[in-house]
Structure formats: structure tokens, C-alpha cells
mmCIF file of C-alpha atoms in Angstrom:
data_model
loop_
_atom_site.group_PDB
_atom_site.id
_atom_site.type_symbol
_atom_site.label_atom_id
_atom_site.label_comp_id
_atom_site.label_asym_id
_atom_site.label_seq_id
_atom_site.Cartn_x
_atom_site.Cartn_y
_atom_site.Cartn_z
ATOM 1 C CA MET A 1 -19.255 -35.501 -24.784
ATOM 2 C CA MET A 2 -19.084 -31.911 -25.892
ATOM 3 C CA GLY A 3 -16.445 -29.902 -24.056
ATOM 4 C CA SER A 4 -16.689 -26.299 -22.916
ATOM 5 C CA ASP A 5 -15.713 -23.344 -25.057
ATOM 6 C CA ASN A 6 -12.071 -23.524 -23.935
ATOM 7 C CA GLY A 7 -11.778 -27.225 -24.722
ATOM 8 C CA LYS A 8 -12.042 -28.419 -21.092
ATOM 9 C CA SER A 9 -14.846 -30.530 -19.720
ATOM 10 C CA PRO A 10 -16.922 -29.176 -16.824
ATOM 11 C CA VAL A 11 -15.595 -31.970 -14.604
ATOM 12 C CA ARG A 12 -11.991 -31.007 -15.327
ATOM 13 C CA GLU A 13 -12.735 -27.330 -14.781
ATOM 14 C CA GLY A 14 -14.378 -28.178 -11.462
ATOM 15 C CA ARG A 15 -11.342 -30.136 -10.359
ATOM 16 C CA GLU A 16 -8.982 -27.324 -11.348
ATOM 17 C CA TYR A 17 -11.093 -24.782 -9.469
ATOM 18 C CA GLY A 18 -11.194 -27.062 -6.436
ATOM 19 C CA GLY A 19 -7.407 -27.340 -6.543
ATOM 20 C CA TYR A 20 -7.147 -23.566 -6.866
ATOM 21 C CA ILE A 21 -9.303 -23.052 -3.767
ATOM 22 C CA ARG A 22 -7.387 -25.689 -1.779
ATOM 23 C CA ARG A 23 -4.086 -23.960 -2.548
ATOM 24 C CA LYS A 24 -5.469 -20.686 -1.241
ATOM 25 C CA TRP A 25 -6.677 -22.327 1.958
ATOM 26 C CA LEU A 26 -3.302 -24.013 2.414
ATOM 27 C CA ILE A 27 -1.574 -20.638 2.139
ATOM 28 C CA LEU A 28 -3.974 -19.153 4.690
ATOM 29 C CA GLY A 29 -3.271 -22.074 7.025
ATOM 30 C CA ALA A 30 0.477 -21.634 6.573
ATOM 31 C CA MET A 31 0.247 -17.920 7.350
ATOM 32 C CA ALA A 32 -1.840 -18.609 10.462
ATOM 33 C CA ALA A 33 0.733 -21.176 11.612
ATOM 34 C CA LEU A 34 3.550 -18.692 10.943
ATOM 35 C CA ALA A 35 1.796 -15.986 12.954
ATOM 36 C CA LEU A 36 1.281 -18.429 15.853
ATOM 37 C CA ALA A 37 4.958 -19.397 15.693
ATOM 38 C CA PHE A 38 6.000 -15.747 15.934
ATOM 39 C CA ILE A 39 3.585 -15.237 18.843
ATOM 40 C CA LEU A 40 5.292 -18.059 20.727
ATOM 41 C CA ALA A 41 8.745 -16.770 19.773
ATOM 42 C CA SER A 42 7.813 -13.296 20.991
ATOM 43 C CA LEU A 43 6.658 -14.692 24.331
ATOM 44 C CA LEU A 44 9.994 -16.510 24.679
ATOM 45 C CA ALA A 45 12.141 -13.532 23.621
ATOM 46 C CA GLY A 46 13.527 -11.335 26.368
ATOM 47 C CA SER A 47 16.252 -10.913 28.935
ATOM 48 C CA SER A 48 14.562 -13.192 31.487
ATOM 49 C CA ASP A 49 15.403 -16.338 29.456
ATOM 50 C CA LEU A 50 12.143 -18.119 30.178
ATOM 51 C CA SER A 51 11.855 -21.669 28.888
ATOM 52 C CA LEU A 52 8.999 -22.957 26.746
ATOM 53 C CA ARG A 53 7.726 -24.962 29.708
ATOM 54 C CA GLU A 54 7.690 -21.895 31.973
ATOM 55 C CA VAL A 55 5.838 -19.824 29.381
ATOM 56 C CA ALA A 56 3.290 -22.605 28.832
ATOM 57 C CA TRP A 57 2.611 -22.907 32.584
ATOM 58 C CA ALA A 58 2.259 -19.130 32.876
ATOM 59 C CA LEU A 59 -0.246 -19.031 29.999
ATOM 60 C CA VAL A 60 -2.573 -21.382 31.880
ATOM 61 C CA GLY A 61 -2.208 -19.412 35.120
ATOM 62 C CA ARG A 62 0.342 -21.637 36.809
ATOM 63 C CA GLY A 63 4.048 -21.338 37.531
ATOM 64 C CA THR A 64 5.747 -18.744 39.703
ATOM 65 C CA LYS A 65 4.306 -15.292 40.271
ATOM 66 C CA LYS A 66 7.381 -13.742 38.628
ATOM 67 C CA THR A 67 6.920 -15.823 35.480
ATOM 68 C CA ARG A 68 3.212 -15.013 35.241
ATOM 69 C CA THR A 69 3.974 -11.312 35.696
ATOM 70 C CA ILE A 70 6.580 -11.340 32.922
ATOM 71 C CA VAL A 71 4.375 -13.248 30.494
ATOM 72 C CA TRP A 72 1.030 -11.537 31.124
ATOM 73 C CA ASN A 73 2.067 -8.008 32.125
ATOM 74 C CA VAL A 74 5.180 -7.467 29.988
ATOM 75 C CA ARG A 75 5.257 -9.750 26.962
ATOM 76 C CA MET A 76 1.628 -10.581 26.223
ATOM 77 C CA PRO A 77 0.557 -6.915 25.789
ATOM 78 C CA ARG A 78 3.361 -6.447 23.215
ATOM 79 C CA VAL A 79 2.244 -9.573 21.370
ATOM 80 C CA CYS A 80 -1.411 -8.528 21.290
ATOM 81 C CA ALA A 81 -0.490 -4.991 20.220
ATOM 82 C CA ALA A 82 1.675 -6.349 17.393
ATOM 83 C CA VAL A 83 -1.137 -8.602 16.152
ATOM 84 C CA ALA A 84 -3.795 -5.867 16.314
ATOM 85 C CA VAL A 85 -1.658 -3.092 14.785
ATOM 86 C CA GLY A 86 -0.018 -5.324 12.172
ATOM 87 C CA THR A 87 -3.433 -6.576 11.069
ATOM 88 C CA ALA A 88 -4.841 -3.045 10.867
ATOM 89 C CA LEU A 89 -1.974 -1.550 8.870
ATOM 90 C CA ALA A 90 -1.768 -4.525 6.497
ATOM 91 C CA MET A 91 -5.485 -4.380 5.685
ATOM 92 C CA CYS A 92 -5.162 -0.623 5.095
ATOM 93 C CA GLY A 93 -2.502 -1.171 2.451
ATOM 94 C CA CYS A 94 -4.434 -3.984 0.772
ATOM 95 C CA VAL A 95 -7.697 -2.046 0.454
ATOM 96 C CA MET A 96 -6.128 1.332 -0.358
ATOM 97 C CA GLN A 97 -4.225 -0.170 -3.280
ATOM 98 C CA ASN A 98 -7.500 -1.512 -4.657
ATOM 99 C CA VAL A 99 -9.814 1.486 -4.262
ATOM 100 C CA LEU A 100 -7.189 4.031 -5.369
ATOM 101 C CA ARG A 101 -5.871 1.848 -8.204
ATOM 102 C CA ASN A 102 -2.353 2.442 -6.906
ATOM 103 C CA PRO A 103 0.049 -0.451 -6.150
ATOM 104 C CA LEU A 104 2.142 1.714 -3.807
ATOM 105 C CA ALA A 105 -0.709 3.047 -1.684
ATOM 106 C CA SER A 106 -0.607 2.484 2.069
ATOM 107 C CA ALA A 107 -1.228 4.452 5.244
ATOM 108 C CA SER A 108 2.439 5.470 5.416
ATOM 109 C CA THR A 109 3.153 6.261 1.739
ATOM 110 C CA LEU A 110 0.046 8.452 1.351
ATOM 111 C CA GLY A 111 0.625 10.421 4.551
ATOM 112 C CA VAL A 112 -2.320 9.043 6.547
ATOM 113 C CA SER A 113 -0.051 7.867 9.369
ATOM 114 C CA GLN A 114 1.782 11.197 9.423
ATOM 115 C CA GLY A 115 -1.508 13.120 9.547
ATOM 116 C CA ALA A 116 -2.708 10.938 12.407
ATOM 117 C CA SER A 117 0.616 11.439 14.183
ATOM 118 C CA PHE A 118 0.222 15.218 13.877
ATOM 119 C CA GLY A 119 -3.283 15.064 15.338
ATOM 120 C CA ALA A 120 -2.107 12.900 18.220
ATOM 121 C CA ALA A 121 0.841 15.232 18.917
ATOM 122 C CA VAL A 122 -1.514 18.231 19.031
ATOM 123 C CA SER A 123 -3.762 16.475 21.538
ATOM 124 C CA ILE A 124 -0.829 15.444 23.743
ATOM 125 C CA ILE A 125 0.983 18.805 23.799
ATOM 126 C CA CYS A 126 -1.769 21.393 23.292
ATOM 127 C CA MET A 127 -4.773 19.669 24.883
ATOM 128 C CA GLY A 128 -3.092 17.932 27.797
ATOM 129 C CA ALA A 129 -3.912 14.386 26.687
ATOM 130 C CA GLY A 130 -0.469 13.138 27.716
ATOM 131 C CA SER A 131 1.594 13.504 30.868
ATOM 132 C CA GLN A 132 4.640 12.186 32.692
ATOM 133 C CA LEU A 133 4.093 9.389 35.182
ATOM 134 C CA ASN A 134 4.643 10.675 38.715
ATOM 135 C CA GLY A 135 6.373 13.747 37.320
ATOM 136 C CA GLY A 136 9.261 11.645 36.061
ATOM 137 C CA SER A 137 11.596 12.735 33.312
ATOM 138 C CA SER A 138 12.459 9.429 31.637
ATOM 139 C CA LEU A 139 11.398 9.030 28.026
ATOM 140 C CA GLY A 140 9.452 5.876 28.712
ATOM 141 C CA SER A 141 7.295 7.526 31.355
ATOM 142 C CA LEU A 142 4.945 9.253 28.895
ATOM 143 C CA THR A 143 1.375 8.085 29.354
ATOM 144 C CA ILE A 144 -1.830 8.954 27.490
ATOM 145 C CA THR A 145 -4.295 10.290 30.043
ATOM 146 C CA ASP A 146 -7.179 10.791 27.601
ATOM 147 C CA PRO A 147 -7.064 8.000 24.967
ATOM 148 C CA GLY A 148 -10.432 9.055 23.544
ATOM 149 C CA LEU A 149 -9.205 12.569 22.759
ATOM 150 C CA VAL A 150 -5.963 11.258 21.261
ATOM 151 C CA THR A 151 -7.863 8.824 19.048
ATOM 152 C CA VAL A 152 -10.302 11.508 17.859
ATOM 153 C CA CYS A 153 -7.495 13.955 17.040
ATOM 154 C CA ALA A 154 -5.456 11.252 15.332
ATOM 155 C CA PHE A 155 -8.508 10.215 13.317
ATOM 156 C CA LEU A 156 -9.158 13.816 12.248
ATOM 157 C CA GLY A 157 -5.537 14.153 11.150
ATOM 158 C CA GLY A 158 -5.678 10.896 9.213
ATOM 159 C CA MET A 159 -9.051 11.791 7.688
ATOM 160 C CA GLY A 160 -7.686 15.160 6.552
ATOM 161 C CA THR A 161 -5.115 13.326 4.475
ATOM 162 C CA THR A 162 -7.715 10.817 3.288
ATOM 163 C CA VAL A 163 -10.068 13.553 2.068
ATOM 164 C CA LEU A 164 -7.227 15.216 0.189
ATOM 165 C CA ILE A 165 -6.184 11.942 -1.460
ATOM 166 C CA LEU A 166 -9.777 11.187 -2.470
ATOM 167 C CA PHE A 167 -10.147 14.709 -3.870
ATOM 168 C CA LEU A 168 -7.028 14.316 -5.986
ATOM 169 C CA SER A 169 -8.015 10.826 -7.085
ATOM 170 C CA ARG A 170 -11.693 11.353 -7.911
ATOM 171 C CA VAL A 171 -12.110 15.049 -8.705
ATOM 172 C CA LYS A 172 -8.803 15.990 -10.273
ATOM 173 C CA GLY A 173 -8.121 12.530 -11.729
ATOM 174 C CA VAL A 174 -4.411 12.549 -10.939
ATOM 175 C CA THR A 175 -2.260 9.604 -11.981
ATOM 176 C CA PRO A 176 -1.050 7.003 -9.466
ATOM 177 C CA SER A 177 2.468 8.433 -9.624
ATOM 178 C CA ALA A 178 1.200 11.951 -8.871
ATOM 179 C CA MET A 179 -0.823 10.519 -5.999
ATOM 180 C CA VAL A 180 2.291 9.088 -4.357
ATOM 181 C CA LEU A 181 4.092 12.401 -4.849
ATOM 182 C CA ALA A 182 1.113 14.140 -3.233
ATOM 183 C CA GLY A 183 1.445 11.707 -0.320
ATOM 184 C CA VAL A 184 5.091 12.667 0.052
ATOM 185 C CA ALA A 185 4.144 16.348 0.091
ATOM 186 C CA VAL A 186 1.366 15.799 2.642
ATOM 187 C CA SER A 187 3.720 13.759 4.835
ATOM 188 C CA SER A 188 6.239 16.584 4.756
ATOM 189 C CA MET A 189 3.554 19.136 5.631
ATOM 190 C CA PHE A 190 2.326 17.187 8.651
ATOM 191 C CA SER A 191 5.886 16.458 9.783
ATOM 192 C CA GLY A 192 6.549 20.198 9.675
ATOM 193 C CA GLY A 193 3.359 20.824 11.636
ATOM 194 C CA THR A 194 4.420 18.323 14.288
ATOM 195 C CA THR A 195 7.790 20.075 14.539
ATOM 196 C CA LEU A 196 6.100 23.457 15.034
ATOM 197 C CA VAL A 197 3.893 22.035 17.782
ATOM 198 C CA GLN A 198 6.959 20.628 19.528
ATOM 199 C CA TYR A 199 8.741 23.981 19.233
ATOM 200 C CA PHE A 200 6.326 25.546 21.715
ATOM 201 C CA ALA A 201 6.480 22.675 24.221
ATOM 202 C CA ASP A 202 8.910 22.245 27.103
ATOM 203 C CA ASP A 203 11.999 20.076 26.741
ATOM 204 C CA VAL A 204 10.620 17.058 28.550
ATOM 205 C CA MET A 205 7.396 16.977 26.537
ATOM 206 C CA VAL A 206 9.306 17.420 23.275
ATOM 207 C CA ALA A 207 11.545 14.496 24.191
ATOM 208 C CA THR A 208 8.608 12.298 25.100
ATOM 209 C CA VAL A 209 6.662 13.127 21.931
ATOM 210 C CA VAL A 210 9.734 12.423 19.792
ATOM 211 C CA TYR A 211 10.131 9.120 21.607
ATOM 212 C CA TRP A 212 6.425 8.435 21.092
ATOM 213 C CA THR A 213 6.652 8.963 17.317
ATOM 214 C CA PHE A 214 9.380 6.296 17.056
ATOM 215 C CA GLY A 215 6.806 3.564 17.584
ATOM 216 C CA ASN A 216 6.690 1.346 20.664
ATOM 217 C CA LEU A 217 4.426 -1.685 21.022
ATOM 218 C CA GLY A 218 5.017 -1.763 24.761
ATOM 219 C CA ARG A 219 3.323 1.601 25.256
ATOM 220 C CA ALA A 220 -0.266 0.445 24.680
ATOM 221 C CA GLY A 221 -2.176 -0.903 27.677
ATOM 222 C CA TRP A 222 -4.922 -3.516 27.599
ATOM 223 C CA GLY A 223 -7.619 -0.869 27.128
ATOM 224 C CA GLU A 224 -5.898 0.601 24.069
ATOM 225 C CA ILE A 225 -5.175 -2.863 22.659
ATOM 226 C CA ARG A 226 -8.836 -3.833 23.004
ATOM 227 C CA LEU A 227 -9.889 -0.669 21.169
ATOM 228 C CA ILE A 228 -7.497 -1.315 18.262
ATOM 229 C CA ALA A 229 -8.519 -4.985 18.145
ATOM 230 C CA VAL A 230 -12.246 -4.181 18.088
ATOM 231 C CA LEU A 231 -11.817 -1.554 15.367
ATOM 232 C CA SER A 232 -9.611 -3.907 13.333
ATOM 233 C CA GLY A 233 -12.147 -6.722 13.718
ATOM 234 C CA LEU A 234 -15.020 -4.523 12.574
ATOM 235 C CA ALA A 235 -12.923 -3.258 9.650
ATOM 236 C CA PHE A 236 -12.125 -6.856 8.686
ATOM 237 C CA LEU A 237 -15.823 -7.706 8.637
ATOM 238 C CA PHE A 238 -16.562 -4.603 6.523
ATOM 239 C CA PHE A 239 -13.837 -5.498 4.023
ATOM 240 C CA MET A 240 -14.925 -9.150 3.807
ATOM 241 C CA VAL A 241 -18.556 -8.173 3.228
ATOM 242 C CA HIS A 242 -17.368 -6.198 0.181
ATOM 243 C CA ARG A 243 -14.795 -8.747 -1.001
ATOM 244 C CA TRP A 244 -16.644 -9.416 -4.256
ATOM 245 C CA ASN A 245 -16.943 -5.692 -4.928
ATOM 246 C CA TYR A 246 -13.186 -5.316 -4.473
ATOM 247 C CA ASN A 247 -12.677 -8.212 -6.903
ATOM 248 C CA ALA A 248 -14.812 -6.381 -9.465
ATOM 249 C CA MET A 249 -12.849 -3.161 -8.903
ATOM 250 C CA GLU A 250 -9.615 -4.955 -9.799
ATOM 251 C CA SER A 251 -10.802 -4.753 -13.420
ATOM 252 C CA GLY A 252 -11.315 -0.992 -13.171
ATOM 253 C CA LEU A 253 -13.868 1.330 -11.628
ATOM 254 C CA ASP A 254 -15.896 1.609 -14.843
ATOM 255 C CA THR A 255 -16.162 -2.174 -15.098
ATOM 256 C CA ALA A 256 -17.170 -2.370 -11.436
ATOM 257 C CA LYS A 257 -19.898 0.245 -12.006
ATOM 258 C CA SER A 258 -21.246 -1.751 -14.942
ATOM 259 C CA LEU A 259 -21.502 -4.780 -12.625
ATOM 260 C CA GLY A 260 -23.564 -2.820 -10.106
ATOM 261 C CA VAL A 261 -20.842 -1.998 -7.559
ATOM 262 C CA PRO A 262 -21.685 1.267 -5.697
ATOM 263 C CA VAL A 263 -18.244 2.735 -6.363
ATOM 264 C CA GLU A 264 -19.175 6.292 -5.350
ATOM 265 C CA ILE A 265 -20.096 5.030 -1.876
ATOM 266 C CA LEU A 266 -17.652 2.137 -1.427
ATOM 267 C CA VAL A 267 -14.454 4.058 -2.229
ATOM 268 C CA PRO A 268 -14.851 6.878 0.353
ATOM 269 C CA ALA A 269 -16.314 4.435 2.906
ATOM 270 C CA SER A 270 -13.346 2.086 2.512
ATOM 271 C CA MET A 271 -10.877 4.961 2.811
ATOM 272 C CA ALA A 272 -12.646 6.233 5.941
ATOM 273 C CA VAL A 273 -12.442 2.790 7.555
ATOM 274 C CA CYS A 274 -8.745 2.570 6.639
ATOM 275 C CA ALA A 275 -8.118 6.011 8.109
ATOM 276 C CA LEU A 276 -9.916 5.051 11.320
ATOM 277 C CA ILE A 277 -7.920 1.889 12.058
ATOM 278 C CA ALA A 278 -4.620 3.446 10.952
ATOM 279 C CA SER A 279 -5.253 6.515 13.112
ATOM 280 C CA ALA A 280 -6.156 4.426 16.162
ATOM 281 C CA SER A 281 -2.959 2.417 15.729
ATOM 282 C CA VAL A 282 -0.798 5.534 15.417
ATOM 283 C CA ALA A 283 -2.503 7.142 18.402
ATOM 284 C CA PHE A 284 -1.358 4.409 20.779
ATOM 285 C CA VAL A 285 1.859 2.924 19.375
ATOM 286 C CA GLY A 286 3.284 5.706 17.185
ATOM 287 C CA CYS A 287 4.217 5.613 13.497
ATOM 288 C CA ILE A 288 5.022 2.173 12.116
ATOM 289 C CA ASN A 289 5.705 2.443 8.399
ATOM 290 C CA PHE A 290 5.631 0.123 5.386
ATOM 291 C CA ILE A 291 3.862 -2.846 7.013
ATOM 292 C CA GLY A 292 0.822 -2.320 4.778
ATOM 293 C CA LEU A 293 2.939 -2.024 1.654
ATOM 294 C CA ILE A 294 5.098 -5.081 2.372
ATOM 295 C CA ALA A 295 2.365 -7.457 3.566
ATOM 296 C CA SER A 296 -0.008 -6.709 0.705
ATOM 297 C CA HIS A 297 2.541 -7.252 -2.051
ATOM 298 C CA MET A 298 3.902 -10.419 -0.448
ATOM 299 C CA MET A 299 0.437 -11.966 -0.294
ATOM 300 C CA ARG A 300 -0.527 -10.857 -3.799
ATOM 301 C CA ARG A 301 2.346 -12.971 -5.098
ATOM 302 C CA LEU A 302 1.082 -15.996 -3.163
ATOM 303 C CA VAL A 303 -2.730 -15.816 -3.344
ATOM 304 C CA GLY A 304 -3.274 -13.454 -6.268
ATOM 305 C CA ASN A 305 -5.886 -10.699 -6.397
ATOM 306 C CA ASP A 306 -8.855 -12.674 -5.082
ATOM 307 C CA PHE A 307 -9.954 -10.601 -2.091
ATOM 308 C CA ARG A 308 -11.753 -13.562 -0.523
ATOM 309 C CA PHE A 309 -8.285 -14.814 0.372
ATOM 310 C CA LEU A 310 -6.114 -11.726 -0.064
ATOM 311 C CA ILE A 311 -7.682 -9.774 2.826
ATOM 312 C CA PRO A 312 -7.271 -12.487 5.521
ATOM 313 C CA ALA A 313 -3.869 -13.529 4.167
ATOM 314 C CA THR A 314 -2.635 -9.931 4.240
ATOM 315 C CA ALA A 315 -3.961 -9.473 7.784
ATOM 316 C CA LEU A 316 -2.095 -12.581 8.973
ATOM 317 C CA CYS A 317 1.054 -11.513 7.136
ATOM 318 C CA GLY A 318 0.932 -8.041 8.706
ATOM 319 C CA ALA A 319 0.639 -9.558 12.179
ATOM 320 C CA ALA A 320 3.531 -11.945 11.485
ATOM 321 C CA LEU A 321 5.746 -9.172 10.076
ATOM 322 C CA LEU A 322 5.196 -6.870 13.034
ATOM 323 C CA LEU A 323 5.771 -9.707 15.509
ATOM 324 C CA ALA A 324 9.021 -10.606 13.727
ATOM 325 C CA SER A 325 10.089 -6.944 13.725
ATOM 326 C CA ASP A 326 9.385 -6.656 17.453
ATOM 327 C CA ILE A 327 11.468 -9.766 18.144
ATOM 328 C CA ALA A 328 14.314 -8.255 16.121
ATOM 329 C CA CYS A 329 14.036 -4.964 18.023
ATOM 330 C CA ARG A 330 14.526 -6.799 21.314
ATOM 331 C CA ALA A 331 17.175 -9.255 20.100
ATOM 332 C CA LEU A 332 19.588 -7.157 18.015
ATOM 333 C CA ILE A 333 21.219 -5.124 20.833
ATOM 334 C CA PRO A 334 20.033 -6.636 24.134
ATOM 335 C CA PRO A 335 18.985 -5.363 26.609
ATOM 336 C CA VAL A 336 18.256 -2.241 24.503
ATOM 337 C CA VAL A 337 14.848 -2.325 22.758
ATOM 338 C CA LEU A 338 15.127 -0.565 19.401
ATOM 339 C CA PRO A 339 12.222 1.622 18.182
ATOM 340 C CA ILE A 340 10.087 -0.586 15.968
ATOM 341 C CA GLY A 341 9.020 2.275 13.703
ATOM 342 C CA ALA A 342 12.643 2.953 12.790
ATOM 343 C CA LEU A 343 13.278 -0.732 12.030
ATOM 344 C CA THR A 344 10.223 -1.175 9.797
ATOM 345 C CA SER A 345 11.134 2.010 7.904
ATOM 346 C CA PHE A 346 14.722 0.852 7.494
ATOM 347 C CA LEU A 347 13.598 -2.487 6.077
ATOM 348 C CA GLY A 348 10.572 -1.202 4.148
ATOM 349 C CA ALA A 349 12.228 1.651 2.248
ATOM 350 C CA PRO A 350 14.410 -0.676 0.100
ATOM 351 C CA LEU A 351 11.310 -2.643 -0.878
ATOM 352 C CA PHE A 352 9.571 0.599 -1.833
ATOM 353 C CA LEU A 353 12.499 1.463 -4.127
ATOM 354 C CA TYR A 354 12.517 -2.080 -5.525
ATOM 355 C CA LEU A 355 8.849 -1.855 -6.464
ATOM 356 C CA ILE A 356 9.416 1.455 -8.250
ATOM 357 C CA MET A 357 12.445 0.129 -10.178
ATOM 358 C CA ARG A 358 10.666 -3.109 -11.029
ATOM 359 C CA ARG A 359 7.691 -1.302 -12.544
ATOM 360 C CA GLY A 360 9.757 1.467 -14.131
ATOM 361 C CA SER A 361 7.275 3.962 -12.669
ATOM 362 C CA VAL A 362 4.780 4.227 -9.871
ATOM 363 C CA GLY A 363 1.747 4.117 -12.094
#
């Protein structure tokens, strides 16, 4: 029997490919199981010391009224917010790194999150989209009275950064390292803009906006969580529809064009979708940095660059990472709940430096 050009028979090649696919599915299954484990751990974590049995009864609508209230009104919204936001930010990092040809691209490193945060701050302070509950003065009493306006303003802020990044990438042809430096500059500009907006606000509103920018999964209500989840689900479908195009773009934009990939349309469309889901997440839970960068690189090491598996694996990893971070925020200094944005930045910055040192440069 004549073998193939590489010396392997078609039967052997088929078996190897089948094994390759099975390994990818096993990794996806393991990540799904890990995310479910963190969901359960998050439901158990807290000062009320609920047992697994009590949580299980509450999930099916039984048990005491107090237990059901704790599980469904306090803990479950945090869990759902962590899954929706973690999934959104992780997919942003995965797709941005592909379409921009930059291994360090993510919503936080390119300034998209900071631009969205500036837009949300403008809507809260200048347009009256946020207020204190019952005129209270506690930091946790800030509520978003017009979530639609906040989301639109956050999206415009995130899209402003996205348009600038696309302009630098496509028109000016800047290098990946220059793109990251541009992201740092844009982040600084929007941070300064947020500071100026706060300067003209009263003390209570300044305090609440500062608290809002820390990141808090407990701030989003069921309506906001549903919006983020729907947008993330639609974005996931969009990315999966174009999974083969992203695979082609891994070999370079010119190669992808030669294979018939509509690069001129797909790149800005993908960036717009990323900006939308990142902006919606920032609008309701504040800035949560580095999830997209960490999740994407972790999954690339496990499943490779095949976007058929990389996109869902990264989404599951992002959800698991944010759930684990939220558990840590509640468990490190009980009963104090640490700001999750500060924790993810504290843990993500060393990885960012490691990636730069490992590559020798950003490009």
C-alpha cells in the first residue's frame, strides 16, 4: 500500500486526527467541569456558612425562606454576573489577539475598558444616570437608574478606543509593540478624563463613582445580568460562525485574503462586537482587568490556536477565573469583600510582565 506524502497511511492519519479532536473535547469538558465546580463553591462561600445540602434544597425552591433568599437574591446574581462578564472579557482577549495580530491585546491592555469606564462615568455624573438609594451616603448605595444610557455611553467610549486602535493598526501599520504603547496612552487619557469629570461632581458622587470603578459583581441586578448574558451569547455565536476565518487569519492577513476571508469587513466587525460586550460589562460591574489576557493565553497552551476549540475553552476559562477571583475577594478578609477589579489587576499584572520578558518584546 502506498503511503501519503509524509510517510503515514491515511488510516493512521485519521486515527491521529481523531485523537487530536478527542483531546480537545476532553479539555473543553474539563474546563466546563471546573467552571461548574467554581459555581458551586461560590454559592457555598459567604459568612452565612450554608451547607451543601442547604444550598441544594434552596436551588430547587425548598428549604427555609432565609436560605432561599441568601442563595437566590445574594449569591446567585454574583455567580451569574461572574459567568457572563468573565465569558465576555475572555472572548474579547481571544479575538482581539487574532484580528490585531498582537499576543498582548485585550480590552484592558488596549484601553477599551478604560474608554468604556469614562463613558459610563460621564453618563452617571453629567447625565444623571446614577443616584443614591433613598438619599443614602454609603458607597454601596449607588444604583444605575438608566442602564440603557449607561450602556450606550460606555459603548461609545469603548468604540472610540476601538476606532483609534483600528486606525493605527490598519492605516498607519504600527507594530504590535507600538499598539500596546498606544493602548497605554489611551488608557491614561481616559483615566484623566474620568478624573476631570469627577472633579466637578459633589463628594458623595465622586466617592460612589470611584467605588464603582473598582469592580463589583454584586452591583448588577438580574436585568443587567440578562443583558450582558444575551450580548455575550450573541457574540459567541458570531465568533463561532467565523471560527474558520480566524483560523486562516492565524497565518497572516495576506494569507487569509488569498483564501477568500473578507478581512476588511471581519476585522472591524469583530472589534466592534468585542467593544460592545466589553463596554456592557464595564457599564454594570466596573473595570475588571486582565481576564481576557490571562484566559486566552492559558487556553492557547492547552488547545492550541484552533478557534473551533479555543473560543469556547477561553470563554469557560474566563468564567472560571472570575468566579475564583470573586471567591478569593470574599474569603481573604471576611467579612470584608475586596474589590474584584483590584484583585484581578494585582494578579494579572505579573503575568503581563512575564509575557513581555518571555518574548523579549511585545511584538
